[in-house]
PDB file of C-alpha atoms in Angstrom:
ATOM      1  CA  UNK A  28      53.340 132.742 123.222  1.00  0.00           C
ATOM      2  CA  UNK A  29      52.115 129.465 121.819  1.00  0.00           C
ATOM      3  CA  UNK A  30      53.501 126.185 123.155  1.00  0.00           C
ATOM      4  CA  UNK A  31      55.147 125.464 119.776  1.00  0.00           C
ATOM      5  CA  UNK A  32      56.926 128.838 119.734  1.00  0.00           C
ATOM      6  CA  UNK A  33      58.052 128.337 123.322  1.00  0.00           C
ATOM      7  CA  UNK A  34      59.502 124.919 122.461  1.00  0.00           C
ATOM      8  CA  UNK A  35      61.547 126.402 119.584  1.00  0.00           C
ATOM      9  CA  UNK A  36      62.976 129.210 121.715  1.00  0.00           C
ATOM     10  CA  UNK A  37      66.568 128.520 122.895  1.00  0.00           C
ATOM     11  CA  UNK A  38      66.583 127.617 126.554  1.00  0.00           C
ATOM     12  CA  UNK A  39      69.156 129.265 128.771  1.00  0.00           C
ATOM     13  CA  UNK A  40      70.710 127.058 131.441  1.00  0.00           C
ATOM     14  CA  UNK A  41      69.253 127.669 134.847  1.00  0.00           C
ATOM     15  CA  UNK A  42      71.416 128.758 137.743  1.00  0.00           C
ATOM     16  CA  UNK A  43      71.068 125.283 139.238  1.00  0.00           C
ATOM     17  CA  UNK A  44      72.301 123.686 135.979  1.00  0.00           C
ATOM     18  CA  UNK A  45      75.294 126.040 135.792  1.00  0.00           C
ATOM     19  CA  UNK A  46      76.253 125.201 139.374  1.00  0.00           C
ATOM     20  CA  UNK A  47      76.109 121.488 138.640  1.00  0.00           C
ATOM     21  CA  UNK A  48      78.279 121.941 135.558  1.00  0.00           C
ATOM     22  CA  UNK A  49      80.922 123.722 137.614  1.00  0.00           C
ATOM     23  CA  UNK A  50      81.260 120.573 139.763  1.00  0.00           C
ATOM     24  CA  UNK A  51      82.550 118.557 136.846  1.00  0.00           C
ATOM     25  CA  UNK A  52      86.297 117.880 137.008  1.00  0.00           C
ATOM     26  CA  UNK A  53      88.453 120.249 135.005  1.00  0.00           C
ATOM     27  CA  UNK A  54      90.876 117.917 133.238  1.00  0.00           C
ATOM     28  CA  UNK A  55      92.894 120.875 131.964  1.00  0.00           C
ATOM     29  CA  UNK A  56      94.157 121.742 135.446  1.00  0.00           C
ATOM     30  CA  UNK A  57      97.208 119.588 136.069  1.00  0.00           C
ATOM     31  CA  UNK A  58      98.750 119.326 139.517  1.00  0.00           C
ATOM     32  CA  UNK A  59     102.335 120.460 139.865  1.00  0.00           C
ATOM     33  CA  UNK A  60     105.025 117.812 140.190  1.00  0.00           C
ATOM     34  CA  UNK A  61     106.283 116.522 143.536  1.00  0.00           C
ATOM     35  CA  UNK A  62     110.030 116.621 144.128  1.00  0.00           C
ATOM     36  CA  UNK A  63     111.548 113.834 146.208  1.00  0.00           C
ATOM     37  CA  UNK A  64     113.412 115.190 148.049  1.00  0.00           C
ATOM     38  CA  UNK A  65     114.518 118.738 148.707  1.00  0.00           C
ATOM     39  CA  UNK A  66     116.674 117.385 151.529  1.00  0.00           C
ATOM     40  CA  UNK A  67     118.896 115.741 148.885  1.00  0.00           C
ATOM     41  CA  UNK A  68     119.550 119.141 147.351  1.00  0.00           C
ATOM     42  CA  UNK A  69     120.191 120.641 150.781  1.00  0.00           C
ATOM     43  CA  UNK A  70     122.686 117.883 151.660  1.00  0.00           C
ATOM     44  CA  UNK A  71     124.662 118.763 148.572  1.00  0.00           C
ATOM     45  CA  UNK A  72     124.828 122.528 149.079  1.00  0.00           C
ATOM     46  CA  UNK A  73     125.791 122.011 152.738  1.00  0.00           C
ATOM     47  CA  UNK A  74     128.907 120.103 151.711  1.00  0.00           C
ATOM     48  CA  UNK A  75     132.163 122.025 152.075  1.00  0.00           C
ATOM     49  CA  UNK A  76     132.910 123.913 148.870  1.00  0.00           C
ATOM     50  CA  UNK A  77     129.394 123.566 147.471  1.00  0.00           C
ATOM     51  CA  UNK A  78     127.637 126.472 149.180  1.00  0.00           C
ATOM     52  CA  UNK A  79     127.470 128.364 145.881  1.00  0.00           C
ATOM     53  CA  UNK A  80     125.073 125.672 144.591  1.00  0.00           C
ATOM     54  CA  UNK A  81     122.400 126.700 147.093  1.00  0.00           C
ATOM     55  CA  UNK A  82     120.957 129.579 145.073  1.00  0.00           C
ATOM     56  CA  UNK A  83     120.776 127.755 141.722  1.00  0.00           C
ATOM     57  CA  UNK A  84     119.420 124.532 143.289  1.00  0.00           C
ATOM     58  CA  UNK A  85     116.865 126.463 145.303  1.00  0.00           C
ATOM     59  CA  UNK A  86     115.778 128.302 142.134  1.00  0.00           C
ATOM     60  CA  UNK A  87     115.450 125.028 140.210  1.00  0.00           C
ATOM     61  CA  UNK A  88     113.384 123.543 143.048  1.00  0.00           C
ATOM     62  CA  UNK A  89     111.095 126.590 143.223  1.00  0.00           C
ATOM     63  CA  UNK A  90     110.465 126.396 139.471  1.00  0.00           C
ATOM     64  CA  UNK A  91     110.074 122.618 139.412  1.00  0.00           C
ATOM     65  CA  UNK A  92     107.423 122.417 142.149  1.00  0.00           C
ATOM     66  CA  UNK A  93     105.262 124.748 140.059  1.00  0.00           C
ATOM     67  CA  UNK A  94     105.799 122.776 136.839  1.00  0.00           C
ATOM     68  CA  UNK A  95     103.335 120.380 135.249  1.00  0.00           C
ATOM     69  CA  UNK A  96     105.754 118.144 133.374  1.00  0.00           C
ATOM     70  CA  UNK A  97     103.817 115.355 131.697  1.00  0.00           C
ATOM     71  CA  UNK A  98     106.327 114.578 128.952  1.00  0.00           C
ATOM     72  CA  UNK A  99     110.020 115.067 128.186  1.00  0.00           C
ATOM     73  CA  UNK A 100     109.017 117.840 125.795  1.00  0.00           C
ATOM     74  CA  UNK A 101     107.428 119.772 128.677  1.00  0.00           C
ATOM     75  CA  UNK A 102     110.822 119.785 130.389  1.00  0.00           C
ATOM     76  CA  UNK A 103     112.658 120.792 127.206  1.00  0.00           C
ATOM     77  CA  UNK A 104     110.175 123.629 126.715  1.00  0.00           C
ATOM     78  CA  UNK A 105     111.090 125.002 130.143  1.00  0.00           C
ATOM     79  CA  UNK A 106     114.778 124.006 130.199  1.00  0.00           C
ATOM     80  CA  UNK A 107     116.220 123.881 126.692  1.00  0.00           C
ATOM     81  CA  UNK A 108     119.637 122.802 128.006  1.00  0.00           C
ATOM     82  CA  UNK A 109     118.232 119.801 129.919  1.00  0.00           C
ATOM     83  CA  UNK A 110     119.315 116.417 128.577  1.00  0.00           C
ATOM     84  CA  UNK A 111     116.658 113.730 128.279  1.00  0.00           C
ATOM     85  CA  UNK A 112     118.266 110.330 128.915  1.00  0.00           C
ATOM     86  CA  UNK A 113     117.161 106.722 129.170  1.00  0.00           C
ATOM     87  CA  UNK A 114     115.384 105.220 132.179  1.00  0.00           C
ATOM     88  CA  UNK A 115     113.243 108.388 132.510  1.00  0.00           C
ATOM     89  CA  UNK A 116     116.300 110.369 133.602  1.00  0.00           C
ATOM     90  CA  UNK A 117     116.852 114.065 132.975  1.00  0.00           C
ATOM     91  CA  UNK A 118     120.087 115.982 133.509  1.00  0.00           C
ATOM     92  CA  UNK A 119     119.884 119.663 134.420  1.00  0.00           C
ATOM     93  CA  UNK A 120     122.811 122.068 134.225  1.00  0.00           C
ATOM     94  CA  UNK A 121     122.922 123.996 137.498  1.00  0.00           C
ATOM     95  CA  UNK A 122     124.887 127.136 138.282  1.00  0.00           C
ATOM     96  CA  UNK A 123     126.127 127.845 134.772  1.00  0.00           C
ATOM     97  CA  UNK A 124     127.010 124.178 134.168  1.00  0.00           C
ATOM     98  CA  UNK A 125     129.252 124.049 137.235  1.00  0.00           C
ATOM     99  CA  UNK A 126     126.928 121.426 138.724  1.00  0.00           C
ATOM    100  CA  UNK A 127     124.731 118.653 137.367  1.00  0.00           C
ATOM    101  CA  UNK A 128     121.410 117.480 138.732  1.00  0.00           C
ATOM    102  CA  UNK A 129     120.104 114.077 137.637  1.00  0.00           C
ATOM    103  CA  UNK A 130     116.469 113.254 138.312  1.00  0.00           C
ATOM    104  CA  UNK A 131     114.124 110.431 137.426  1.00  0.00           C
ATOM    105  CA  UNK A 132     110.718 111.580 136.262  1.00  0.00           C
ATOM    106  CA  UNK A 133     107.540 109.548 136.466  1.00  0.00           C
ATOM    107  CA  UNK A 134     105.472 111.687 134.113  1.00  0.00           C
ATOM    108  CA  UNK A 135     102.043 110.118 134.665  1.00  0.00           C
ATOM    109  CA  UNK A 136     102.353 110.277 138.452  1.00  0.00           C
ATOM    110  CA  UNK A 137     103.930 113.752 138.397  1.00  0.00           C
ATOM    111  CA  UNK A 138     106.860 112.717 140.592  1.00  0.00           C
ATOM    112  CA  UNK A 139     110.500 113.777 140.264  1.00  0.00           C
ATOM    113  CA  UNK A 140     113.148 111.863 142.228  1.00  0.00           C
ATOM    114  CA  UNK A 141     116.565 113.417 142.817  1.00  0.00           C
ATOM    115  CA  UNK A 142     119.137 110.766 141.901  1.00  0.00           C
ATOM    116  CA  UNK A 143     122.407 112.712 141.785  1.00  0.00           C
ATOM    117  CA  UNK A 144     123.765 116.183 142.464  1.00  0.00           C
ATOM    118  CA  UNK A 145     127.408 116.853 141.821  1.00  0.00           C
ATOM    119  CA  UNK A 146     130.103 118.815 140.104  1.00  0.00           C
ATOM    120  CA  UNK A 147     130.693 118.482 136.406  1.00  0.00           C
ATOM    121  CA  UNK A 148     133.766 116.311 137.135  1.00  0.00           C
ATOM    122  CA  UNK A 149     131.760 114.000 139.431  1.00  0.00           C
ATOM    123  CA  UNK A 150     129.021 113.752 136.819  1.00  0.00           C
ATOM    124  CA  UNK A 151     131.557 112.545 134.235  1.00  0.00           C
ATOM    125  CA  UNK A 152     132.226 109.477 136.438  1.00  0.00           C
ATOM    126  CA  UNK A 153     128.619 108.264 136.815  1.00  0.00           C
ATOM    127  CA  UNK A 154     126.167 106.293 134.701  1.00  0.00           C
ATOM    128  CA  UNK A 155     123.172 108.611 134.378  1.00  0.00           C
ATOM    129  CA  UNK A 156     120.717 105.769 133.791  1.00  0.00           C
ATOM    130  CA  UNK A 157     121.599 103.862 136.985  1.00  0.00           C
ATOM    131  CA  UNK A 158     122.951 106.403 139.484  1.00  0.00           C
ATOM    132  CA  UNK A 159     121.034 106.538 142.755  1.00  0.00           C
ATOM    133  CA  UNK A 160     123.072 108.588 145.223  1.00  0.00           C
ATOM    134  CA  UNK A 161     120.081 109.857 147.201  1.00  0.00           C
TER     135      UNK A 161
END
């Protein structure tokens, strides 16, 4: 083969080149969110009369730690009944709306802070944007 023909032939990446390419960061892989703190959820379900919240809160936690919420829409896509509020707060209906969970989400950092867990009646007495029970 002439040098001109060889230069026109498509060059396949060598094994070394492919290995180097695999070291590049994959920006499509987003880390799951961190929940601060599961102990806040546990404190609530250990209260007298709130033991039935354990299963639903545990389920929410298990789903949330696997989530990659980077916008309010990401949360709405997973939880259509969630309410997006001011001050980066989100209200989740827990246990068939018997309980409410208020969290603050820092989307860029991937952190979710538990701010309030309570019954529907307790929730009606708080200001979602400022509550900080935990």
